[in-house]
């Protein structure tokens, strides 16, 4: 028996264990007095689950995961095959999301094990707001708590109102001023509305200094709808 034939398998096992060692778990809980359909996606892969009030769902993100999002969908109706639609946050008409959700949706965004073994986390209202949210550490090594719980839907500017949510100005107007595709933009009256309501959440694309936070890699997290 040639012992070197086992090396590829051992190497794969080592890399798998290394990825798991730096993986992060996310405990997602629905505290809303109504059902939500939680969703998770990295843009090309994801999942989803119905959560009645008080129910939880745990997902895991591997080391190196980036551009990932967790959000709540509301007023959904899916058939036995998992096809249907949601009033807010719909992701292509399926229960098990693959791509991102449709605005408006309050987003918990994250990237795991990035620069200098840091996780990057934030709540974003750039795509609007549909459900109050908390995104926080679930580990003693990081005390970060991000919340966006204001009555944004009830106080939404008329130009951004949609059934069940408050849209972001970029999805509505699709202009450089609001979408910042060139990377050169500043706050607007509409983004200031979101910032005033939720100071720790992203309100426009260049809002990094007051909205992007870090925890050391190895931290686990919780996302609470209606904290």
Steps between C-alpha positions, in 0.01 A plus 500: 500500500634840404450731803520812281171408333324616817651848494233669284229369731693614807565841346131542420411397854751747646365788289145407593582498871688829464195660339274367773734635767444853371134454411236719663154396612203733476201448728203665329191564710159646417361710783245672276130448578464365147663231285808584297685291246867538586751500217875468464707548186851566371359610163532164325407259778274517799204361690176597668265395776159593635518632857186546705521721807764369741653252256871485424724386215876444507727532198878470464733713290841362406826689533539737204128548447439853367219718362253298708160617618224395738155657482131444570230459238143591583152390389629204300298223341683189380362177356616149588789527255632818663387738225304815570552866583544747787384856546848612611843339466397252231793306349387382158176347619655207688514399867865388478672819387788485256550868419440813703158628597297773335492842667380611744663274758697572816834322457747339737819486292822318585837375382683234701878472562613793290789746545711417808252226599215740556130452426322800350135550597233763443131575470406672175200709399643583158242262351236637734334363812229244565556341844674631817828319564780434742834359378741426784777281632403178671852445640681648802794615289299775331234726649375665181124555479342666194132588501249661267161505669345838413155536345644554154204347316250718685700820443628420150514791251219479246745457212641182657182337635410154374264238647663353810820701488697818433716482191853632471554798268738306273246228407237771442691770309795297362715813471870553567414736785331217691672186364860629498616265223809715443589496870473877524187606685378636831192485719166624368180611668362148452809328643494740795146384577630144545811615689301708745279198577781241521840670557698172498358373168618572148290773340697547175789311335785714642371486858785275621647711784187480717347176376764229443616305805742216574526203732792257521469193282357218709208710621148359467202724441127545546248676280169590662198622307296745713742503798 
